[in-house]
Amino acid sequence: MATLELKQIRKTYPKAEQETLKGIDISIDSGEFLILVGPSGCGKSTLMNTIAGLENITDGEIVIDGVDVSQVEPKDRDIAMVFQSYALYPNMTVRGNIAFGLKIRKMPAEQIEAEVQRVAQMLQIDHLLDRKPSQLSGGQRQRVAMGRALARRPKLYLFDEPLSNLDAKLRVEMRHQIKRLHQKLNTTIVYVTHDQIEAMTLADRIAVMKDGELQQLGTPKEIYNQPNNMFVAGFMGSPSMNFIHTMVDLDEQQRPVIKVKGTHNQEHHIRLPDSMRRQDGQNVVIGLRPEHISESPNPDSQASTQLDIQLEVLEPTGPDTIAMIKVNDQEVACRLAPEFDAQVGQMATLHFDLSKAVFFDANTEQRIEF
Ligand SMILES: Nc1ncnc2c1ncn2[C@@H]1O[C@H](COP(=O)(O)OP(=O)(O)OP(=O)(O)O)[C@@H](O)[C@H]1O
Ligand SMILES: [Mg+2]
């Protein structure tokens, strides 16, 4: 267990035109599970490689347990990692691969075998221990790489998409195993994933990156409910948060309102908090998640608005039905109960729970705080 501080990490690859990491600041507590997400090419693996010491940083400081390791050799950083391009030792069996790090550390043979059995069972590869990597499937190899990391007790684990080659069912099982392992050992973990559920369920905190910059660092709830900007709001959640462009008006009593318009131009004025008065005449974007638009009103909501709207597309997913509608002539997804007898083309009365909405400045794309 260790703390990890990334201070103003900058990285420019040789001959690259652009900086890949543009000053990343993240402090990770001992025992914390940090998930790193962001679009392909935003610099996640680069950041992981710099922490491991496989890439030099151009500027900044990497501090593990209070010690600046920026110039320390990878092997001396006491980090176990599973990377996107995991390399197994081809001439060693699965057992040999998992045991390798323990042998180097001169662990007694009996203890090594017990440890190998433990992680192999956890990763469901105990029947493969005598095979060579070439005799394994992609997903099996990935689990061996995982096993090799988990057999050790390093200061820090780095996982770069460790479950990407597994089928859906195995992925869920491995996710549970990792969660259990973390709860038991309370190790410090930095973990990259493209999987929303993995991010939301495993993370103590999520770091969202874009173009080499940190967009937000927060708990899964903060990232989901109070996104800093439209990028973060649109990145986390599936289907994505709806963005409805509109303008702030003042009603006769000079109270701030916005207009939303459904099918047949049926219009609704929605009152906003008084502090929004200063946005008068400004373009704002209402951010509302699909689950906050549904066929039945949320009984706890203070601000539910109903509109009669035509259902244009229906996608039954099993646990719910995603319906596409138009609000202010913009495509909006909503989440209906599967029991709701929805038909394409039919009008439905939908409830918009605006107490859950977030608002963004249409120009800066930053969230407006009240
Ligand atoms: N060795 C390298 N030399 C030059 N540029 C590189 C090198 N490695 C990565 N890059 C560039 O740096 C940027 C970030 O790459 P990186 O692999 O960190 O992205 P990523 O966020 O991990 O993406 P993905 O989700 O696809 O794995 C990309 O534009 C990539 O082309
Ligand atoms: Mg990557």
Coordinates of C-alpha atoms and ligand atoms in Angstrom, one line a residue:
M1 CA 0.0 0.0 0.0
A2 CA 1.3 3.4 -0.9
T3 CA 0.2 6.9 -1.8
L4 CA 0.9 8.1 -5.4
E5 CA 1.2 11.8 -6.3
L6 CA 1.3 12.9 -9.9
K7 CA 2.5 16.5 -10.0
Q8 CA 2.2 18.5 -13.2
I9 CA 3.1 15.5 -15.3
R10 CA 4.1 16.6 -18.9
K11 CA 5.1 14.3 -21.7
T12 CA 6.1 15.0 -25.2
Y13 CA 7.2 12.0 -27.3
P14 CA 10.4 12.6 -29.3
K15 CA 9.6 14.1 -32.7
A16 CA 6.0 14.6 -31.7
E17 CA 4.3 17.8 -32.7
Q18 CA 2.0 17.9 -29.7
E19 CA 2.4 17.4 -26.0
T20 CA 0.7 14.1 -25.0
L21 CA 0.3 14.9 -21.3
K22 CA -0.3 18.6 -20.5
G23 CA 0.3 18.9 -16.8
I24 CA -1.6 16.1 -15.0
D25 CA -2.2 16.6 -11.2
I26 CA -3.6 13.6 -9.3
S27 CA -3.1 12.6 -5.7
I28 CA -4.1 9.0 -4.9
D29 CA -4.5 7.9 -1.3
S30 CA -3.1 4.7 0.1
G31 CA -5.6 1.9 -0.7
E32 CA -7.5 4.0 -3.2
F33 CA -8.9 2.5 -6.4
L34 CA -8.5 5.1 -9.1
I35 CA -10.1 4.6 -12.5
L36 CA -8.7 6.5 -15.5
V37 CA -11.1 7.0 -18.4
G38 CA -11.1 9.0 -21.6
P39 CA -11.3 8.7 -25.4
S40 CA -8.8 6.6 -27.4
G41 CA -5.6 8.5 -27.8
C42 CA -6.1 10.9 -24.8
G43 CA -2.9 9.7 -23.0
K44 CA -4.1 7.1 -20.5
S45 CA -1.5 4.5 -21.4
T46 CA 1.2 7.1 -21.7
L47 CA 0.4 8.2 -18.1
M48 CA 0.5 4.6 -16.9
N49 CA 3.8 4.0 -18.6
T50 CA 5.3 7.1 -17.0
I51 CA 4.1 5.9 -13.5
A52 CA 5.7 2.5 -14.2
G53 CA 8.9 4.2 -15.4
L54 CA 8.7 2.7 -18.9
E55 CA 8.5 6.2 -20.4
N56 CA 10.4 9.3 -19.1
I57 CA 8.4 12.3 -18.2
T58 CA 9.3 15.6 -19.9
D59 CA 8.4 17.6 -16.7
G60 CA 6.8 17.1 -13.4
E61 CA 7.2 14.7 -10.5
I62 CA 6.0 11.2 -9.7
V63 CA 6.0 10.6 -6.0
I64 CA 5.3 7.2 -4.4
D65 CA 5.0 7.2 -0.6
G66 CA 6.6 10.6 -0.3
V67 CA 9.6 9.7 -2.5
D68 CA 10.2 11.2 -5.9
V69 CA 10.7 8.2 -8.2
S70 CA 10.8 10.2 -11.5
Q71 CA 14.4 9.1 -12.1
V72 CA 14.1 5.6 -10.5
E73 CA 14.4 2.5 -12.6
P74 CA 11.2 0.7 -13.3
K75 CA 12.3 -2.4 -11.5
D76 CA 13.0 -0.4 -8.4
R77 CA 9.6 1.3 -8.2
D78 CA 7.9 -1.8 -6.7
I79 CA 4.9 -1.7 -9.0
A80 CA 3.1 -4.6 -10.5
M81 CA 1.4 -4.0 -13.8
V82 CA -0.8 -5.5 -16.5
F83 CA -0.7 -3.6 -19.7
Q84 CA -2.7 -3.4 -22.9
S85 CA 0.1 -5.2 -24.7
Y86 CA 0.8 -7.7 -22.0
A87 CA 4.0 -9.7 -22.6
L88 CA 4.3 -13.2 -21.1
Y89 CA 7.5 -15.2 -21.1
P90 CA 6.9 -17.5 -24.1
N91 CA 9.2 -20.3 -22.9
M92 CA 7.7 -20.5 -19.5
T93 CA 4.6 -22.3 -18.5
V94 CA 1.6 -20.5 -17.0
R95 CA 2.9 -21.6 -13.6
G96 CA 6.4 -20.3 -14.4
N97 CA 5.0 -17.0 -15.6
I98 CA 2.9 -16.4 -12.4
A99 CA 5.7 -17.6 -10.1
F100 CA 8.5 -15.5 -11.8
G101 CA 8.3 -12.4 -9.7
L102 CA 8.1 -14.5 -6.5
K103 CA 11.2 -16.5 -7.4
I104 CA 13.1 -13.4 -8.0
R105 CA 12.1 -12.3 -4.6
K106 CA 13.4 -15.6 -3.2
M107 CA 10.1 -16.8 -1.8
P108 CA 10.2 -20.4 -0.6
A109 CA 9.0 -22.9 -3.1
E110 CA 6.0 -24.1 -1.1
Q111 CA 4.8 -20.6 -0.5
I112 CA 5.2 -19.9 -4.2
E113 CA 3.1 -22.9 -5.2
A114 CA 0.4 -21.9 -2.7
E115 CA 0.3 -18.3 -4.1
V116 CA 0.2 -19.6 -7.7
Q117 CA -2.8 -21.8 -6.8
R118 CA -4.5 -19.0 -5.1
V119 CA -4.4 -16.5 -8.0
A120 CA -4.9 -19.3 -10.6
Q121 CA -8.2 -20.3 -8.9
M122 CA -9.3 -16.8 -8.6
L123 CA -8.7 -16.2 -12.3
Q124 CA -10.1 -19.6 -13.3
I125 CA -6.9 -20.7 -15.0
D126 CA -5.8 -23.4 -12.6
H127 CA -6.4 -26.1 -15.3
L128 CA -3.9 -24.3 -17.6
L129 CA -0.9 -24.1 -15.3
D130 CA 1.3 -26.5 -17.3
R131 CA 0.6 -24.9 -20.7
K132 CA 2.8 -22.4 -22.6
P133 CA 1.4 -19.0 -23.6
S134 CA 1.3 -20.1 -27.3
Q135 CA -1.3 -22.7 -26.3
L136 CA -3.7 -20.2 -24.7
S137 CA -6.5 -18.0 -26.1
G138 CA -6.2 -14.2 -25.9
G139 CA -8.4 -14.0 -22.8
Q140 CA -6.5 -16.8 -21.1
R141 CA -3.2 -15.0 -21.7
Q142 CA -4.7 -11.9 -20.3
R143 CA -5.6 -13.7 -17.1
V144 CA -2.1 -15.1 -16.8
A145 CA -0.7 -11.6 -17.1
M146 CA -3.2 -10.6 -14.4
G147 CA -2.2 -13.6 -12.3
R148 CA 1.5 -12.6 -12.6
A149 CA 0.7 -9.2 -11.2
L150 CA -1.6 -10.4 -8.5
A151 CA 0.8 -13.0 -7.1
R152 CA 3.0 -10.1 -5.9
R153 CA 2.4 -7.6 -3.1
P154 CA 3.7 -4.5 -4.6
K155 CA 3.2 -0.9 -3.4
L156 CA 1.1 -0.1 -6.4
Y157 CA -0.9 -2.0 -9.1
L158 CA -1.3 -0.5 -12.5
F159 CA -3.9 -2.1 -14.8
D160 CA -4.3 -0.9 -18.4
E161 CA -7.6 -2.4 -19.7
P162 CA -6.8 -5.8 -18.1
L163 CA -10.1 -7.4 -19.0
S164 CA -10.5 -6.1 -22.6
N165 CA -10.1 -9.6 -24.2
L166 CA -12.6 -11.4 -22.1
D167 CA -16.1 -12.4 -23.0
A168 CA -18.9 -10.5 -21.2
K169 CA -19.6 -13.1 -18.6
L170 CA -16.0 -13.7 -17.6
R171 CA -15.5 -10.0 -17.5
V172 CA -18.2 -9.5 -15.0
E173 CA -16.8 -12.4 -12.9
M174 CA -13.3 -10.9 -13.0
R175 CA -14.6 -7.5 -12.1
H176 CA -16.2 -9.0 -9.0
Q177 CA -12.9 -10.8 -8.2
I178 CA -10.9 -7.6 -8.5
K179 CA -13.4 -5.7 -6.3
R180 CA -13.1 -8.4 -3.7
L181 CA -9.4 -8.5 -3.9
H182 CA -9.2 -4.7 -3.4
Q183 CA -11.6 -4.8 -0.4
K184 CA -9.5 -7.6 1.2
L185 CA -6.0 -6.3 0.5
N186 CA -6.8 -2.6 0.3
T187 CA -4.1 -2.0 -2.3
T188 CA -3.5 1.1 -4.2
I189 CA -4.7 0.6 -7.8
V190 CA -4.7 2.7 -10.9
Y191 CA -6.9 1.1 -13.6
V192 CA -7.7 2.1 -17.1
T193 CA -10.9 1.0 -18.7
H194 CA -13.3 1.8 -21.5
D195 CA -16.1 0.0 -19.7
Q196 CA -18.6 2.4 -18.0
I197 CA -19.8 -0.3 -15.5
E198 CA -16.3 -1.2 -14.6
A199 CA -15.5 2.4 -14.0
M200 CA -18.6 3.2 -11.9
T201 CA -18.5 0.0 -9.8
L202 CA -14.8 -0.4 -9.1
A203 CA -13.7 3.2 -8.6
D204 CA -13.3 5.1 -5.4
R205 CA -12.6 8.0 -7.7
I206 CA -12.7 8.4 -11.5
A207 CA -10.3 10.6 -13.4
V208 CA -11.7 11.7 -16.8
M209 CA -9.0 12.8 -19.3
K210 CA -9.3 14.4 -22.7
D211 CA -6.4 15.4 -25.0
G212 CA -3.8 15.0 -22.3
E213 CA -5.6 17.1 -19.8
L214 CA -7.6 16.1 -16.7
Q215 CA -11.2 17.2 -17.1
Q216 CA -12.5 16.0 -13.7
L217 CA -11.4 14.0 -10.7
G218 CA -14.2 12.8 -8.4
T219 CA -16.2 10.0 -7.0
P220 CA -18.4 8.0 -9.5
K221 CA -21.4 9.9 -8.1
E222 CA -19.8 13.3 -8.5
I223 CA -18.7 12.5 -12.1
Y224 CA -22.2 11.2 -12.9
N225 CA -24.4 13.8 -11.2
Q226 CA -22.2 16.9 -11.2
P227 CA -20.1 16.8 -14.3
N228 CA -17.8 19.8 -14.6
N229 CA -18.5 20.2 -18.3
M230 CA -20.3 18.9 -21.3
F231 CA -17.5 16.6 -22.2
V232 CA -17.5 14.7 -18.9
A233 CA -21.4 14.7 -18.9
G234 CA -21.5 13.2 -22.4
F235 CA -18.6 10.7 -21.7
M236 CA -20.0 8.9 -18.7
G237 CA -23.4 7.2 -18.9
S238 CA -25.1 5.1 -21.6
P239 CA -27.1 6.3 -23.4
S240 CA -25.4 9.6 -23.0
M241 CA -26.8 12.6 -21.1
N242 CA -29.3 14.5 -23.3
F243 CA -28.3 18.1 -24.2
I244 CA -31.1 20.4 -24.9
H245 CA -30.1 23.8 -26.2
T246 CA -32.3 26.7 -25.2
M247 CA -32.2 30.3 -23.9
V248 CA -32.9 31.9 -20.5
D249 CA -35.9 34.3 -20.6
L250 CA -37.6 36.3 -17.9
D251 CA -41.3 35.9 -17.3
E252 CA -43.7 38.8 -16.4
Q253 CA -42.5 38.7 -12.8
Q254 CA -38.9 38.9 -14.0
R255 CA -38.2 35.3 -12.9
P256 CA -35.9 33.3 -15.0
V257 CA -37.5 30.6 -17.2
I258 CA -36.6 28.4 -20.1
K259 CA -38.9 27.2 -22.9
V260 CA -39.0 23.6 -24.0
K261 CA -41.1 22.6 -26.9
G262 CA -42.4 19.1 -27.6
T263 CA -44.5 17.6 -30.5
H264 CA -47.0 20.0 -32.2
N265 CA -45.0 22.9 -30.8
Q266 CA -46.6 22.4 -27.4
E267 CA -44.5 24.7 -25.2
H268 CA -43.7 24.7 -21.6
H269 CA -42.0 27.3 -19.4
I270 CA -39.8 25.9 -16.8
R271 CA -38.9 28.1 -13.8
L272 CA -35.2 28.2 -12.9
P273 CA -33.5 29.2 -9.7
D274 CA -33.5 32.9 -9.2
S275 CA -29.7 33.1 -9.5
M276 CA -30.2 32.2 -13.2
R277 CA -31.6 35.6 -13.8
R278 CA -28.1 36.9 -14.6
Q279 CA -28.1 34.4 -17.6
D280 CA -31.0 36.3 -19.2
G281 CA -30.8 36.1 -22.9
Q282 CA -27.9 33.6 -22.7
N283 CA -27.8 30.3 -24.5
V284 CA -27.7 27.5 -22.0
V285 CA -27.8 23.7 -22.4
I286 CA -30.0 21.6 -20.2
G287 CA -28.3 18.3 -19.4
L288 CA -30.8 15.6 -18.5
R289 CA -30.1 11.9 -18.3
P290 CA -32.4 9.4 -20.1
E291 CA -33.6 7.9 -16.7
H292 CA -35.0 11.3 -15.7
I293 CA -37.5 11.4 -18.6
S294 CA -40.1 8.6 -18.2
E295 CA -43.7 7.7 -18.4
S296 CA -44.4 8.0 -14.7
P297 CA -43.5 11.0 -12.5
N298 CA -40.9 10.7 -9.8
P299 CA -43.0 11.2 -6.7
D300 CA -40.1 12.8 -4.8
S301 CA -39.3 15.3 -7.5
Q302 CA -39.9 19.0 -6.7
A303 CA -39.7 20.0 -10.4
S304 CA -41.4 17.6 -12.7
T305 CA -42.7 18.9 -16.1
Q306 CA -44.9 16.9 -18.4
L307 CA -45.0 17.1 -22.2
D308 CA -47.0 15.1 -24.7
I309 CA -44.5 13.8 -27.1
Q310 CA -44.3 11.4 -30.1
L311 CA -42.2 8.3 -29.6
E312 CA -40.0 8.2 -32.8
V313 CA -37.8 5.2 -32.1
L314 CA -38.0 2.4 -29.6
E315 CA -35.2 0.1 -28.4
P316 CA -36.2 -2.5 -25.9
T317 CA -33.1 -3.5 -24.0
G318 CA -34.7 -5.9 -21.5
P319 CA -34.6 -4.1 -18.2
D320 CA -36.0 -0.9 -19.9
T321 CA -37.0 0.5 -23.2
I322 CA -35.0 3.4 -24.7
A323 CA -37.3 5.8 -26.6
M324 CA -36.1 8.6 -28.9
I325 CA -38.2 11.7 -28.9
K326 CA -37.7 15.4 -30.0
V327 CA -37.5 18.3 -27.6
N328 CA -36.8 21.7 -29.1
D329 CA -36.3 19.9 -32.4
Q330 CA -33.4 18.0 -30.8
E331 CA -33.0 14.2 -30.4
V332 CA -33.5 13.2 -26.9
A333 CA -33.3 9.7 -25.4
C334 CA -35.6 8.6 -22.5
R335 CA -35.8 5.5 -20.5
L336 CA -39.2 3.9 -20.2
A337 CA -40.3 0.9 -18.1
P338 CA -40.5 -2.3 -20.1
E339 CA -44.1 -2.8 -19.0
F340 CA -45.1 0.5 -20.7
D341 CA -47.0 -0.3 -23.8
A342 CA -45.1 2.0 -26.2
Q343 CA -45.7 2.0 -29.9
V344 CA -43.6 3.8 -32.5
G345 CA -45.4 7.0 -33.7
Q346 CA -47.7 7.0 -30.6
M347 CA -48.0 10.1 -28.4
A348 CA -47.0 9.6 -24.8
T349 CA -47.1 11.9 -21.8
L350 CA -43.6 12.0 -20.5
H351 CA -42.4 13.5 -17.2
F352 CA -39.2 15.4 -17.1
D353 CA -37.6 15.5 -13.7
L354 CA -35.8 18.8 -13.9
S355 CA -34.7 18.7 -10.3
K356 CA -32.1 16.3 -11.7
A357 CA -31.0 18.5 -14.6
V358 CA -27.7 20.2 -14.8
F359 CA -27.1 23.4 -16.8
F360 CA -24.2 24.3 -19.0
D361 CA -23.0 27.6 -20.5
A362 CA -23.5 27.0 -24.3
N363 CA -20.3 28.9 -25.1
T364 CA -17.8 27.6 -22.5
E365 CA -19.5 24.2 -22.1
Q366 CA -18.8 24.5 -18.4
R367 CA -21.5 23.6 -15.8
I368 CA -23.3 26.6 -14.3
E369 CA -23.2 26.5 -10.5
F370 CA -26.2 27.8 -8.6
Ligands
LIG1 N1 5.9 5.9 -28.5 C1 5.1 6.9 -29.0 N2 5.7 7.8 -29.8 C2 4.9 8.9 -30.2 N3 3.6 9.1 -30.0 C3 3.0 8.1 -29.1 C4 3.7 7.0 -28.6 N4 2.9 6.3 -27.9 C5 1.7 7.0 -27.9 N5 1.8 8.1 -28.7 C6 0.7 9.0 -29.0 O1 0.3 9.6 -27.8 C7 -1.1 9.8 -27.7 C8 -1.7 9.1 -26.5 O2 -1.5 7.7 -26.7 P1 -2.0 6.6 -25.5 O3 -1.5 5.3 -25.9 O4 -1.4 7.2 -24.2 O5 -3.6 6.8 -25.6 P2 -4.7 6.0 -24.7 O6 -5.5 7.0 -24.0 O7 -4.1 4.9 -23.9 O8 -5.6 5.4 -25.9 P3 -6.3 4.0 -26.0 O9 -7.6 4.2 -25.2 O10 -6.6 3.8 -27.5 O11 -5.5 2.9 -25.4 C9 -1.7 9.2 -29.0 O12 -1.9 10.3 -29.9 C10 -0.5 8.4 -29.5 O13 -0.5 8.3 -30.9
MG2 MG -4.2 2.9 -24.0

